[in-house]
Short mmCIF file of C-alpha atoms in Angstrom, two decimals:
data_model
loop_
_atom_site.label_atom_id
_atom_site.label_comp_id
_atom_site.label_asym_id
_atom_site.label_seq_id
_atom_site.Cartn_x
_atom_site.Cartn_y
_atom_site.Cartn_z
CA MET A 1 -2.78 44.25 -50.37
CA SER A 2 -5.48 46.74 -51.32
CA ILE A 3 -5.04 50.49 -50.89
CA TRP A 4 -7.94 50.41 -48.41
CA ILE A 5 -6.17 47.87 -46.18
CA ASN A 6 -2.95 49.89 -46.33
CA ARG A 7 -4.74 53.04 -45.21
CA LEU A 8 -6.53 51.12 -42.47
CA LEU A 9 -3.24 49.71 -41.21
CA VAL A 10 -1.72 53.17 -40.97
CA LEU A 11 -4.76 54.47 -39.08
CA VAL A 12 -4.83 51.55 -36.64
CA LEU A 13 -1.09 51.56 -36.01
CA MET A 14 -1.19 55.27 -35.18
CA ASN A 15 -3.64 54.40 -32.39
CA PHE A 16 -1.53 51.54 -31.05
CA MET A 17 2.02 52.88 -31.33
CA VAL A 18 2.44 52.97 -27.55
CA SER A 19 0.16 50.20 -26.33
CA ALA A 20 1.11 47.27 -28.54
CA ASN A 21 3.81 45.82 -30.76
CA ALA A 22 3.35 47.20 -34.28
CA GLU A 23 4.16 43.87 -35.93
CA ASP A 24 1.61 41.99 -33.83
CA VAL A 25 -1.07 44.59 -34.49
CA THR A 26 -0.36 44.50 -38.24
CA ALA A 27 -0.96 40.74 -38.29
CA LEU A 28 -4.08 41.18 -36.18
CA VAL A 29 -5.52 43.83 -38.52
CA LYS A 30 -4.86 41.71 -41.63
CA SER A 31 -6.52 38.65 -40.09
CA SER A 32 -9.53 40.51 -38.66
CA GLN A 33 -11.28 40.64 -42.04
CA SER A 34 -12.12 36.94 -41.79
CA PHE A 35 -15.68 36.06 -40.76
CA HIS A 36 -14.16 33.31 -38.61
CA LEU A 37 -11.83 33.65 -35.65
CA THR A 38 -8.22 33.56 -36.81
CA PRO A 39 -5.15 32.22 -34.94
CA GLU A 40 -3.99 35.81 -34.37
CA GLU A 41 -7.33 36.66 -32.75
CA LYS A 42 -7.60 33.45 -30.72
CA ALA A 43 -4.18 34.20 -29.23
CA ARG A 44 -5.63 37.37 -27.69
CA PHE A 45 -8.29 35.76 -25.50
CA VAL A 46 -9.31 32.54 -23.77
CA GLU A 47 -12.60 30.73 -24.38
CA ALA A 48 -14.17 30.54 -20.93
CA SER A 49 -17.93 30.19 -21.46
CA ASP A 50 -17.89 27.06 -19.29
CA ARG A 51 -15.45 28.31 -16.64
CA PHE A 52 -17.91 30.11 -14.34
CA GLU A 53 -21.18 29.19 -12.67
CA LYS A 54 -23.94 30.01 -15.14
CA TYR A 55 -27.72 29.96 -14.76
CA GLU A 56 -30.21 30.10 -17.61
CA ILE A 57 -33.60 31.61 -16.81
CA PRO A 58 -36.51 29.58 -18.25
CA LYS A 59 -38.02 31.08 -21.38
CA LYS A 60 -41.54 30.54 -20.03
CA ILE A 61 -40.95 33.48 -17.69
CA ASP A 62 -41.65 36.83 -19.36
CA ILE A 63 -39.07 39.34 -18.15
CA ARG A 64 -39.23 43.09 -18.60
CA SER A 65 -37.29 45.88 -16.92
CA VAL A 66 -35.03 43.72 -14.75
CA TYR A 67 -32.97 44.78 -11.70
CA TRP A 68 -31.06 43.08 -8.90
CA LEU A 69 -32.92 43.02 -5.57
CA ASP A 70 -29.90 41.48 -3.85
CA ASN A 71 -27.06 39.15 -4.85
CA GLU A 72 -29.32 36.16 -5.54
CA ARG A 73 -32.69 37.58 -6.59
CA LEU A 74 -33.72 39.50 -9.67
CA ALA A 75 -36.78 41.74 -9.59
CA PHE A 76 -38.69 42.54 -12.78
CA SER A 77 -42.06 43.22 -14.33
CA SER A 78 -43.69 40.21 -15.95
CA ARG A 79 -46.79 39.54 -17.99
CA LYS A 80 -46.42 35.79 -17.88
CA TYR A 81 -44.88 33.15 -15.65
CA PRO A 82 -45.90 29.61 -14.59
CA GLY A 83 -49.35 29.81 -13.05
CA TRP A 84 -50.29 33.30 -14.26
CA GLU A 85 -50.69 35.35 -17.44
CA ALA A 86 -51.82 38.98 -17.67
CA LYS A 87 -55.02 39.90 -19.46
CA PRO A 88 -54.81 42.65 -22.14
CA ASN A 89 -55.86 45.50 -19.83
CA GLU A 90 -54.20 44.09 -16.73
CA MET A 91 -51.01 45.62 -15.37
CA SER A 92 -47.80 43.61 -15.15
CA ARG A 93 -46.83 42.01 -11.89
CA VAL A 94 -43.51 42.83 -10.27
CA ILE A 95 -42.01 39.52 -9.19
CA THR A 96 -38.72 38.24 -7.82
CA TYR A 97 -36.76 35.32 -9.23
CA ASN A 98 -34.12 33.49 -7.22
CA VAL A 99 -31.35 32.71 -9.66
CA THR A 100 -30.00 29.71 -7.73
CA THR A 101 -33.29 28.06 -6.69
CA GLY A 102 -35.70 29.22 -9.41
CA GLU A 103 -38.23 30.40 -6.81
CA ILE A 104 -40.74 33.02 -8.03
CA ILE A 105 -42.50 35.35 -5.58
CA ASP A 106 -45.15 37.96 -6.40
CA SER A 107 -44.09 41.19 -4.66
CA GLY A 108 -47.61 42.61 -4.74
CA TYR A 109 -46.52 45.62 -6.81
CA ARG A 110 -48.24 46.22 -10.14
CA GLY A 111 -46.87 48.08 -13.15
CA VAL A 112 -43.50 48.61 -14.80
CA LEU A 113 -40.47 48.53 -12.52
CA LYS A 114 -38.43 51.49 -13.74
CA CYS A 115 -35.67 51.43 -11.14
CA LEU A 116 -34.43 49.49 -8.10
CA ASN A 117 -31.14 50.30 -6.40
CA HIS A 118 -28.85 48.63 -3.85
CA LEU A 119 -30.60 50.43 -0.97
CA GLY A 120 -34.06 49.16 -1.93
CA ASP A 121 -35.22 52.47 -3.36
CA MET A 122 -37.60 51.84 -6.25
CA LEU A 123 -39.55 53.66 -8.93
CA LEU A 124 -42.73 52.21 -10.42
CA ALA A 125 -44.83 53.35 -13.40
CA GLN A 126 -48.44 52.31 -13.90
CA SER A 127 -50.75 52.22 -16.90
CA GLU A 128 -53.58 49.93 -17.99
CA LYS A 129 -52.31 50.22 -21.59
CA GLU A 130 -49.09 48.24 -21.12
CA SER A 131 -49.93 45.69 -23.79
CA GLY A 132 -50.89 48.29 -26.37
CA ALA A 133 -49.00 51.06 -28.18
CA LEU A 134 -45.83 52.66 -26.84
CA ILE A 135 -46.59 54.71 -23.73
CA LYS A 136 -44.92 58.07 -23.21
CA LEU A 137 -43.28 58.62 -19.84
CA LYS A 138 -45.58 61.54 -19.03
CA GLU A 139 -48.61 59.27 -19.53
CA TYR A 140 -47.68 56.95 -16.67
CA ARG A 141 -48.69 57.30 -13.04
CA TRP A 142 -45.46 57.33 -11.04
CA PHE A 143 -44.74 55.96 -7.56
CA ASN A 144 -41.58 55.68 -5.48
CA GLY A 145 -40.49 54.39 -2.10
CA LYS A 146 -38.70 51.46 -0.45
CA TRP A 147 -39.01 47.88 -1.62
CA GLY A 148 -41.41 45.97 0.63
CA GLN A 149 -43.22 49.13 1.76
CA SER A 150 -46.16 51.14 0.44
CA LEU A 151 -45.23 53.50 -2.39
CA LYS A 152 -46.16 57.15 -2.68
CA PRO A 153 -47.24 59.02 -5.84
CA THR A 154 -44.57 61.24 -7.38
CA GLU A 155 -44.88 63.84 -10.12
CA TYR A 156 -43.20 63.39 -13.49
CA ALA A 157 -41.79 66.60 -14.95
CA GLU A 158 -41.26 66.58 -18.71
CA TYR A 159 -37.62 66.23 -19.83
CA SER A 160 -36.74 64.37 -16.65
CA TYR A 161 -34.52 61.31 -16.50
CA ILE A 162 -34.20 58.48 -13.98
CA THR A 163 -31.12 58.33 -11.79
CA ASN A 164 -30.13 54.66 -11.50
CA HIS A 165 -28.39 55.10 -8.14
CA LEU A 166 -31.19 57.12 -6.48
CA CYS A 167 -34.24 55.80 -8.37
CA SER A 168 -35.66 59.28 -8.60
CA LEU A 169 -36.82 61.54 -11.42
CA VAL A 170 -34.43 64.41 -12.03
CA PRO A 171 -35.06 67.40 -14.35
CA GLU A 172 -32.68 67.59 -17.30
CA GLY A 173 -31.52 71.04 -16.18
CA ASP A 174 -30.72 74.29 -17.97
CA PRO A 175 -30.40 74.31 -21.81
CA ILE A 176 -26.62 74.71 -21.59
CA PHE A 177 -26.00 73.00 -24.92
CA ALA A 178 -28.48 75.21 -26.80
CA ILE A 179 -27.26 78.63 -25.66
CA PRO A 180 -23.75 80.01 -26.39
CA PRO A 181 -21.70 80.18 -23.15
CA GLU A 182 -21.33 83.94 -23.31
CA LYS A 183 -25.13 84.36 -23.43
CA GLN A 184 -25.93 82.00 -20.56
CA PRO A 185 -27.11 83.47 -17.25
CA PRO A 186 -24.76 82.90 -14.28
CA GLY A 187 -25.10 79.46 -12.74
CA PHE A 188 -26.48 77.70 -15.85
CA SER A 189 -25.71 73.97 -15.57
CA ASN A 190 -26.92 70.38 -15.58
CA VAL A 191 -26.69 68.78 -12.14
CA MET A 192 -26.63 65.04 -11.42
CA PRO A 193 -27.31 64.41 -7.70
CA LEU A 194 -25.20 61.61 -6.23
CA LEU A 195 -25.90 59.72 -3.02
CA PRO A 196 -26.44 62.39 -0.30
CA GLU A 197 -23.08 61.69 1.34
CA HIS A 198 -21.27 62.18 -1.99
CA GLY A 199 -22.69 65.48 -3.28
CA ALA A 200 -23.40 66.07 -6.98
CA LEU A 201 -21.84 66.27 -10.44
CA GLU A 202 -22.29 69.52 -12.36
CA THR A 203 -21.87 69.89 -16.12
CA THR A 204 -21.28 73.38 -17.56
CA VAL A 205 -20.21 74.78 -20.91
CA ILE A 206 -17.46 77.41 -21.21
CA ARG A 207 -15.41 79.13 -23.87
CA ASN A 208 -11.74 78.43 -23.11
CA ASN A 209 -8.68 80.68 -23.61
CA GLN A 210 -8.38 79.56 -27.23
CA GLY A 211 -11.97 80.61 -27.90
CA GLN A 212 -13.17 77.01 -28.23
CA ILE A 213 -16.31 75.75 -26.54
CA GLU A 214 -15.74 72.92 -24.08
CA ASP A 215 -17.65 71.05 -21.41
CA GLN A 216 -16.57 71.02 -17.80
CA LEU A 217 -17.58 68.42 -15.25
CA HIS A 218 -17.17 69.27 -11.56
CA LEU A 219 -17.74 67.23 -8.45
CA ILE A 220 -19.50 69.34 -5.83
CA LYS A 221 -18.94 67.79 -2.42
CA PRO A 222 -21.52 68.05 0.38
CA ASP A 223 -19.47 70.83 1.97
CA GLY A 224 -19.60 72.86 -1.26
CA LYS A 225 -16.02 72.19 -2.37
CA ARG A 226 -15.66 71.94 -6.17
CA LEU A 227 -13.27 69.58 -7.96
CA LEU A 228 -12.76 69.53 -11.74
CA ILE A 229 -13.38 66.00 -13.00
CA GLY A 230 -12.78 66.52 -16.70
CA ASN A 231 -13.70 68.27 -19.93
CA ARG A 232 -16.40 65.88 -21.11
CA ARG A 233 -20.09 66.12 -20.36
CA LEU A 234 -21.69 63.45 -18.21
CA ASN A 235 -23.78 60.74 -19.86
CA GLU A 236 -26.51 60.70 -17.22
CA PHE A 237 -28.55 57.98 -18.92
CA TYR A 238 -25.80 55.36 -18.51
CA PHE A 239 -24.49 56.32 -15.10
CA THR A 240 -24.55 53.77 -12.28
CA TYR A 241 -23.21 53.30 -8.78
CA LEU A 242 -21.08 50.28 -7.88
CA PRO A 243 -21.82 49.64 -4.17
CA TRP A 244 -19.15 46.94 -3.82
CA ASN A 245 -16.34 49.44 -4.44
CA GLU A 246 -18.18 52.73 -3.77
CA THR A 247 -17.53 54.15 -7.24
CA TYR A 248 -19.69 55.59 -10.00
CA LEU A 249 -19.39 54.21 -13.55
CA GLU A 250 -20.18 56.12 -16.70
CA THR A 251 -20.88 53.31 -19.15
CA VAL A 252 -19.98 54.17 -22.74
CA VAL A 253 -19.71 52.48 -26.11
CA SER A 254 -16.29 52.26 -27.76
CA PRO A 255 -14.37 54.08 -29.10
CA ARG A 256 -15.35 56.35 -26.19
CA ILE A 257 -13.52 55.57 -22.96
CA PRO A 258 -15.51 54.84 -19.78
CA ARG A 259 -14.97 56.78 -16.58
CA LEU A 260 -14.92 55.53 -13.02
CA ILE A 261 -15.50 58.42 -10.63
CA SER A 262 -14.91 58.07 -6.90
CA PRO A 263 -16.58 60.28 -4.27
CA SER A 264 -13.11 61.71 -3.54
CA GLY A 265 -12.88 63.05 -7.09
CA GLU A 266 -10.40 60.49 -8.42
CA VAL A 267 -11.08 59.38 -12.00
CA SER A 268 -9.85 56.30 -13.84
CA CYS A 269 -10.47 55.53 -17.51
CA PRO A 270 -10.15 51.82 -18.39
CA ILE A 271 -9.13 51.18 -22.00
CA ALA A 272 -10.57 48.26 -23.95
CA PRO A 273 -8.16 45.42 -24.83
CA VAL A 274 -6.24 45.71 -28.11
CA LEU A 275 -8.29 42.96 -29.78
CA LEU A 276 -11.61 44.72 -29.14
CA ARG A 277 -10.25 48.08 -30.30
CA VAL A 278 -8.89 46.57 -33.51
CA TRP A 279 -12.24 44.94 -34.22
CA GLY A 280 -13.98 48.25 -33.68
CA MET A 281 -11.72 50.01 -36.17
CA THR A 282 -11.57 47.29 -38.82
CA ILE A 283 -14.83 45.36 -38.96
CA GLY A 284 -17.22 47.74 -37.22
CA GLY A 285 -19.29 47.14 -34.14
CA TYR A 286 -18.53 48.26 -30.61
CA ALA A 287 -17.80 47.20 -27.04
CA THR A 288 -19.94 48.42 -24.14
CA SER A 289 -18.17 48.83 -20.80
CA TYR A 290 -19.22 47.40 -17.43
CA VAL A 291 -17.38 46.65 -14.19
CA THR A 292 -17.40 43.53 -12.02
CA ARG A 293 -15.58 42.71 -8.80
CA VAL A 294 -12.97 40.70 -10.73
CA GLY A 295 -12.40 43.01 -13.69
CA MET A 296 -13.81 45.02 -16.57
CA LEU A 297 -16.62 43.45 -18.58
CA TRP A 298 -17.06 44.22 -22.29
CA GLY A 299 -20.23 43.44 -24.23
CA VAL A 300 -19.03 43.10 -27.83
CA GLN A 301 -21.41 43.52 -30.76
CA LEU A 302 -20.13 43.28 -34.34
CA TRP A 303 -21.60 43.46 -37.82
CA ALA A 304 -23.78 40.47 -38.66
CA HIS A 305 -21.24 38.46 -40.70
CA TYR A 306 -18.76 38.56 -37.81
CA TRP A 307 -21.13 37.08 -35.22
CA ARG A 308 -18.67 34.29 -34.38
CA LYS A 309 -16.37 36.86 -32.76
CA GLN A 310 -18.82 38.69 -30.55
CA GLY A 311 -19.79 37.86 -27.00
CA ILE A 312 -19.23 38.99 -23.43
CA PHE A 313 -15.57 39.38 -22.49
CA LEU A 314 -14.11 39.61 -18.97
CA GLN A 315 -10.79 41.41 -18.58
CA THR A 316 -8.90 40.00 -15.57
CA ASN A 317 -5.36 39.48 -14.32
CA GLU A 318 -5.42 36.18 -16.23
CA GLY A 319 -6.02 38.03 -19.47
CA LEU A 320 -9.11 38.45 -21.65
CA LEU A 321 -11.77 35.75 -21.19
CA ARG A 322 -14.84 35.22 -23.36
CA ILE A 323 -17.42 34.12 -20.79
CA GLU A 324 -20.44 34.14 -23.15
CA VAL A 325 -20.52 33.63 -26.92
CA GLY A 326 -23.87 35.33 -27.51
CA GLN A 327 -24.51 38.95 -28.48
CA HIS A 328 -26.02 40.81 -25.55
CA ALA A 329 -29.30 42.61 -26.17
CA GLY A 330 -29.96 45.56 -23.90
CA PRO A 331 -27.94 46.60 -20.85
CA ILE A 332 -26.03 44.08 -18.75
CA LYS A 333 -26.95 44.25 -15.05
CA ILE A 334 -24.38 43.57 -12.29
CA SER A 335 -25.43 42.51 -8.76
CA PRO A 336 -24.64 44.73 -5.75
CA ASN A 337 -21.63 42.58 -4.77
CA GLY A 338 -20.14 42.87 -8.28
CA CYS A 339 -20.25 39.11 -8.93
CA MET A 340 -23.52 38.18 -10.65
CA VAL A 341 -23.87 39.24 -14.29
CA HIS A 342 -27.34 39.21 -15.90
CA ALA A 343 -27.56 39.47 -19.67
CA GLN A 344 -30.06 38.83 -22.41
CA VAL A 345 -28.14 37.26 -25.28
CA VAL A 346 -28.65 35.99 -28.81
CA ARG A 347 -26.52 32.96 -29.53
CA GLY A 348 -25.46 31.98 -33.01
CA ASP A 349 -26.03 34.13 -36.10
CA SER A 350 -27.53 37.36 -34.78
CA SER A 351 -28.60 38.76 -38.17
CA ARG A 352 -32.28 39.44 -38.72
CA ALA A 353 -32.51 36.80 -41.43
CA ALA A 354 -31.34 34.01 -39.12
CA PRO A 355 -33.50 32.09 -36.62
CA ARG A 356 -32.88 33.65 -33.21
CA SER A 357 -31.95 31.77 -30.06
CA GLN A 358 -32.51 34.44 -27.42
CA ILE A 359 -31.99 33.55 -23.78
CA ARG A 360 -31.32 35.19 -20.42
CA VAL A 361 -28.31 34.05 -18.44
CA VAL A 362 -26.72 34.91 -15.11
CA ILE A 363 -22.98 34.34 -14.76
CA ASN A 364 -21.22 34.29 -11.39
CA VAL A 365 -17.82 35.70 -12.34
CA CYS A 366 -16.59 35.29 -8.75
CA LYS A 367 -17.11 31.51 -8.73
CA LYS A 368 -15.23 29.26 -11.11
CA ILE A 369 -16.25 25.72 -11.95
CA GLU A 370 -13.62 23.16 -11.09
CA GLN A 371 -12.26 21.70 -14.32
#
């Protein structure tokens, strides 16, 4: 065995001393170098790509900026679908697509759908230059309101971000990461507003008793009470609300650990299965975390030569299930009830040199197909 493999084994085993049998992990690490799935790897998950109800969205429908309107219908901006195609200077149409029936309805909205939440709050951006060069956020005309109602213009402030759970533009906040803590004015922070009944999350930077700089994340309840959540800044760009269990998810990419934050201040940090962590440490790539009603969902992307191992994995009481063999492209979107999973995936060899088979699928992880 090469010196490199020996060193890798030591590193991996140090990370799995408590969570897994050292002998099993050693065999798993040695076998992971293969471009094909090995017996040791296959023993760690179940192939289940045909176990759940799955819907493929026709390729003739152009889909951009997709969100769930409810548990059956997707809403998205489109420049082409059966019966209509946008002209170069024409804005996209915002349409709905019923996953189970295939019905398409024009909502009447025009532009790029930038956000739609479980309450029907939406954010729309308009420009007649959609089909041209990349448009900066400040160059759009912005509108917000409730789905199905007239929208009102809203101002875009530079360095703002979109809150997925509120569908509003929020300023980035004070430059707390650019100024040493001891030189910051009192009250300097970044604040993420939550749903009104839940309060807000506040990120600050302090110098601790050891003289080291660390982040602090506090939950500020509506009554003003402050609870320390942790010592890691909030990733506001990948922060979503799960209405089916009333929890906020901070989606991260491994090896970082995701956080589930409840309005009460409780925090849980799901850890990726051993197989996915070993792959991340040995053959590169990463797993992106999501949550469904039936368990954690991991979108696994690996280096090109290992494409046979990637896919979408569902972690349930039954174990780890691979429910889609393709590499997901872009964020996975979960329906408000936590059951319907929308993903854009590339099946087969996902390297740039290979012909691409890119599709959009919706998987109902709450409904199994009778075998």
